[in-house]
mmCIF file of C-alpha atoms in Angstrom:
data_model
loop_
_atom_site.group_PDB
_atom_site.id
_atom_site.type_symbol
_atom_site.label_atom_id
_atom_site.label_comp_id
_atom_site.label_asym_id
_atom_site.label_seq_id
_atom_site.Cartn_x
_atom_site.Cartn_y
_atom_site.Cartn_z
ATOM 1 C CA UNK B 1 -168.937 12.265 -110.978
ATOM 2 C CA UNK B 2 -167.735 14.973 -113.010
ATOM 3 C CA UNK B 3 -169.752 17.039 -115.988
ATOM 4 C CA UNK B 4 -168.150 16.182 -119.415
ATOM 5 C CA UNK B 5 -168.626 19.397 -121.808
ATOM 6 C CA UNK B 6 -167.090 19.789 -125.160
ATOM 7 C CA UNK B 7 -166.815 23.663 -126.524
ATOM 8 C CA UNK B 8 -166.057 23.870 -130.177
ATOM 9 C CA UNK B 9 -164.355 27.635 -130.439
ATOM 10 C CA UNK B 10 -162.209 29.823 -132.316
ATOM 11 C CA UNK B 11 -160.198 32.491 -130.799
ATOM 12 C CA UNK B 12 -161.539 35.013 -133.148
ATOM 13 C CA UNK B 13 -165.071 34.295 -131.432
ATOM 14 C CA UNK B 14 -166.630 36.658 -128.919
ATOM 15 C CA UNK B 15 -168.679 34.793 -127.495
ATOM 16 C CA UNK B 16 -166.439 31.861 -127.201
ATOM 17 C CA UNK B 17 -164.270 34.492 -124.965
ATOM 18 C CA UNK B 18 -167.046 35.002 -123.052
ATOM 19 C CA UNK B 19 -168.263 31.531 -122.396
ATOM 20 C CA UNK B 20 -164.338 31.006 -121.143
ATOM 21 C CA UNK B 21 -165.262 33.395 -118.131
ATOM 22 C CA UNK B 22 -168.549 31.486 -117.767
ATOM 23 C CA UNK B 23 -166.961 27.816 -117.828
ATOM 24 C CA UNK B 24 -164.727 29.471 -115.437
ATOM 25 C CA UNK B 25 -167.142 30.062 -113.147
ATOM 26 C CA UNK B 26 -168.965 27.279 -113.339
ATOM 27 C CA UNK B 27 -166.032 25.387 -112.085
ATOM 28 C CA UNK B 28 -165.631 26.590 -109.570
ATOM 29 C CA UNK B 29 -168.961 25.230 -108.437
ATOM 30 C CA UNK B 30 -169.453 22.433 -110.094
ATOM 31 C CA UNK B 31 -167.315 19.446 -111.198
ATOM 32 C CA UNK B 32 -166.479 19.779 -114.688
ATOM 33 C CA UNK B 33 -164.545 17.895 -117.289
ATOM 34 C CA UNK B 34 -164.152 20.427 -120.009
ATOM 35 C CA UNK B 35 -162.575 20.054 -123.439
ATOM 36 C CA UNK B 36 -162.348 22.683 -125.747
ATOM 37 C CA UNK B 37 -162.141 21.671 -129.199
ATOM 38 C CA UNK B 38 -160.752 24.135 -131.880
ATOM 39 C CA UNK B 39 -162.714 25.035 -134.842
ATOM 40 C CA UNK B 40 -161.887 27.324 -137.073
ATOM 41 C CA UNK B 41 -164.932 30.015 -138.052
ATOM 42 C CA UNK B 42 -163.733 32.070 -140.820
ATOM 43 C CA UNK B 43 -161.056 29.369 -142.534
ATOM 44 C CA UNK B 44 -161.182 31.900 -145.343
ATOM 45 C CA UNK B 45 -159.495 34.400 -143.822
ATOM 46 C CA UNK B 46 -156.490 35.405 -145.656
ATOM 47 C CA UNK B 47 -153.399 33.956 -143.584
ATOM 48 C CA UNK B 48 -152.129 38.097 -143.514
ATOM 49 C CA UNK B 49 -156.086 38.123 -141.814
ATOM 50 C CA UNK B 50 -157.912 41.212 -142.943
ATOM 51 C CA UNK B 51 -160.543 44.467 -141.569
ATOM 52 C CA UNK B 52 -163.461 43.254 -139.811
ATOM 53 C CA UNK B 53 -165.317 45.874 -141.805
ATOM 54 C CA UNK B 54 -164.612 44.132 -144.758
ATOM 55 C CA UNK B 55 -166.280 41.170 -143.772
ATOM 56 C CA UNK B 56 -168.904 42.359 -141.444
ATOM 57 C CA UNK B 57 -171.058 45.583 -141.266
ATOM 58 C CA UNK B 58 -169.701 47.991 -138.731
ATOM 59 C CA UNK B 59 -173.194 48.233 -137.259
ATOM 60 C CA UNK B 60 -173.221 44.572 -136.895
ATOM 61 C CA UNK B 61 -169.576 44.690 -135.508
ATOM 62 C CA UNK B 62 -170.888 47.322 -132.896
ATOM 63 C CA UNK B 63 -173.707 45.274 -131.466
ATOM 64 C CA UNK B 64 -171.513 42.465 -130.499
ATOM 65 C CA UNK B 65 -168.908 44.620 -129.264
ATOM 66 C CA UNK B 66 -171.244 46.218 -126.931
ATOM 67 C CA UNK B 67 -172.841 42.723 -125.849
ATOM 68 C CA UNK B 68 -169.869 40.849 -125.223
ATOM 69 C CA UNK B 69 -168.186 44.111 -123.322
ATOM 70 C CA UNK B 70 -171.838 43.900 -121.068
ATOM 71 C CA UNK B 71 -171.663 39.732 -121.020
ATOM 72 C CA UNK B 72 -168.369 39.983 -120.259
ATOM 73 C CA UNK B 73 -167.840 42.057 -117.256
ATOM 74 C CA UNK B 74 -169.202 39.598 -114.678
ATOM 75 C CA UNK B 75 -166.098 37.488 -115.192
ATOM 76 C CA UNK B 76 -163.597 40.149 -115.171
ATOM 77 C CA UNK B 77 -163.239 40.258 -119.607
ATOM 78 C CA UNK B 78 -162.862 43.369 -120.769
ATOM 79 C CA UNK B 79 -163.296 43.771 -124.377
ATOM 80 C CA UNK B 80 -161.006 46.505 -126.636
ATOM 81 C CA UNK B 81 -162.003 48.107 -129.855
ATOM 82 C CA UNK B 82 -162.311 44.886 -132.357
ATOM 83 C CA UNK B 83 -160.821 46.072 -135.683
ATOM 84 C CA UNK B 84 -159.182 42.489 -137.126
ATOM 85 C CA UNK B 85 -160.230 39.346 -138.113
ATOM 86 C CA UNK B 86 -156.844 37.031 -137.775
ATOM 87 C CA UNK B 87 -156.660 34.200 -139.095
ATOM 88 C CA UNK B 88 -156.341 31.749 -136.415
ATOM 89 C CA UNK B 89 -155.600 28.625 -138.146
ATOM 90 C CA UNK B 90 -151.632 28.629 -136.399
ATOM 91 C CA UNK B 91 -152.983 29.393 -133.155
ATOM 92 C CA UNK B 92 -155.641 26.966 -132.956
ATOM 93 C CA UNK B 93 -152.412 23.933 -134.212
ATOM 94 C CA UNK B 94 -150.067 25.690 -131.055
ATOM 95 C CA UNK B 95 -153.302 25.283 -128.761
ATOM 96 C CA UNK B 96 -153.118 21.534 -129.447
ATOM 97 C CA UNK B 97 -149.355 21.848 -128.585
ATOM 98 C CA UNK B 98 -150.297 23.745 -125.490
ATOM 99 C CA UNK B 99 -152.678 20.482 -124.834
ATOM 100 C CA UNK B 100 -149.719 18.091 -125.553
ATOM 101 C CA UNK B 101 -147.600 19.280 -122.560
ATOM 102 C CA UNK B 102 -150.450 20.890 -120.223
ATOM 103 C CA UNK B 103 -150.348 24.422 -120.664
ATOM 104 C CA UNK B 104 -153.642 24.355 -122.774
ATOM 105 C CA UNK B 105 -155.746 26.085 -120.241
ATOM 106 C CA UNK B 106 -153.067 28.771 -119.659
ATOM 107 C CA UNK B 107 -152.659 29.275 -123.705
ATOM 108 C CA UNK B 108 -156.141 29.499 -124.123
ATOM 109 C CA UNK B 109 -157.229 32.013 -121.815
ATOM 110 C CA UNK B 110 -153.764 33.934 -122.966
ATOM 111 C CA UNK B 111 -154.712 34.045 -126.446
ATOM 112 C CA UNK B 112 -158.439 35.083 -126.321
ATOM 113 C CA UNK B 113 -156.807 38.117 -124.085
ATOM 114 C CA UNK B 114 -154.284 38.845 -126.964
ATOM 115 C CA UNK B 115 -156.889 39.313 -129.508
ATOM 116 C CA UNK B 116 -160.036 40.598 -127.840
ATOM 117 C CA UNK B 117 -158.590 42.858 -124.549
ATOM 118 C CA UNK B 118 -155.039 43.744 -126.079
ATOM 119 C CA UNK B 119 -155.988 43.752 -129.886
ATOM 120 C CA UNK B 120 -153.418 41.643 -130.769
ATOM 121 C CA UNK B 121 -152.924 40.079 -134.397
ATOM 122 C CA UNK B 122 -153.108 36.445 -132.775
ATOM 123 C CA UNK B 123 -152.574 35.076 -136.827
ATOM 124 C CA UNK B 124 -148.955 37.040 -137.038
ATOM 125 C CA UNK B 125 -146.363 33.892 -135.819
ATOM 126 C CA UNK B 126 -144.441 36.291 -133.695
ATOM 127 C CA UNK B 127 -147.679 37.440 -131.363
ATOM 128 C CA UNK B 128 -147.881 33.553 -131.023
ATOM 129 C CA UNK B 129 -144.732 32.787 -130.393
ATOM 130 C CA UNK B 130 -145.079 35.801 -127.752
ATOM 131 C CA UNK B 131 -148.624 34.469 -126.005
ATOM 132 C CA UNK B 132 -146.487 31.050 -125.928
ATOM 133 C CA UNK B 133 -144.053 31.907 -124.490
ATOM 134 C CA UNK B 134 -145.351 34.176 -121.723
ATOM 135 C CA UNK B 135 -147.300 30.754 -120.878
ATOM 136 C CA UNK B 136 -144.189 28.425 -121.086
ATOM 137 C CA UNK B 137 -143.888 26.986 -124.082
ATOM 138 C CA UNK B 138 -141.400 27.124 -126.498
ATOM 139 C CA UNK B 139 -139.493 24.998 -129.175
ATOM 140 C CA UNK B 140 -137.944 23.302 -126.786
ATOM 141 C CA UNK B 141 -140.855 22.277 -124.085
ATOM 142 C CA UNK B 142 -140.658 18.496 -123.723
#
């Protein structure tokens, strides 16, 4: 009988990214029903999103850099310099798309990667429509 787990995250969360590699793994030894359930951290992000540094202290922004790089590695994440704070509202509402038609899992782990190992703006509708489409869905997916 599987495990049922339910993961509130936003994609703008570290340590959400990092638990992704760690549910991974998991799964691969365990039987696990896993839902992820989109929550968005910072809904006062302006929609344009805006310099982590402006909301956090660098120092602070640092720290969990550095962690999340260390927790990280294990499960093959790799962690870029972390400038941005999008706002993810859009791409949490195309995740539940993704979920619709069963590409969630794929659109998931496509958009952490697009905002914490490529840098991406994942709040700009063209990077989403991008991370969408490279994991098969478009307008027109049934």
């Amino acid at each position: 009988m599987p495990v049922s787990i339910t993961i509130f995250s936003d994609f703008v969360c570290p340590f959400c990214y990092v638990g992704t590699g760690i549910v991974d793994k998991l799964s691969e030894e365990f039987d696990l029903d896993v839902t992820w359930v989109g929550h968005e951290l910072h809904p006062e992000t302006p929609r344009q999103g805006v310099l982590l540094a402006e909301v956090f202290d660098p120092f602070d922004i640092e720290q969990v850099t550095f962690e999340c790089r260390r927790r990280g590695e294990p499960y093959g994440l790799a962690f870029g310099e972390l400038t941005w704070l999008s706002n993810t509202r859009m791409a949490l509402e195309v995740a539940e798309f993704a979920r619709d038609v069963g590409r969630f899992e794929a659109f998931h782990h496509a958009m952490f990667k697009a905002y914490f190992t490529d840098g991406r703006d994942i709040g700009d509708r063209a990077v989403i429509r991008s991370v969408a489409e490279e994991c098969g869905l478009d307008s027109e997916t049934p």
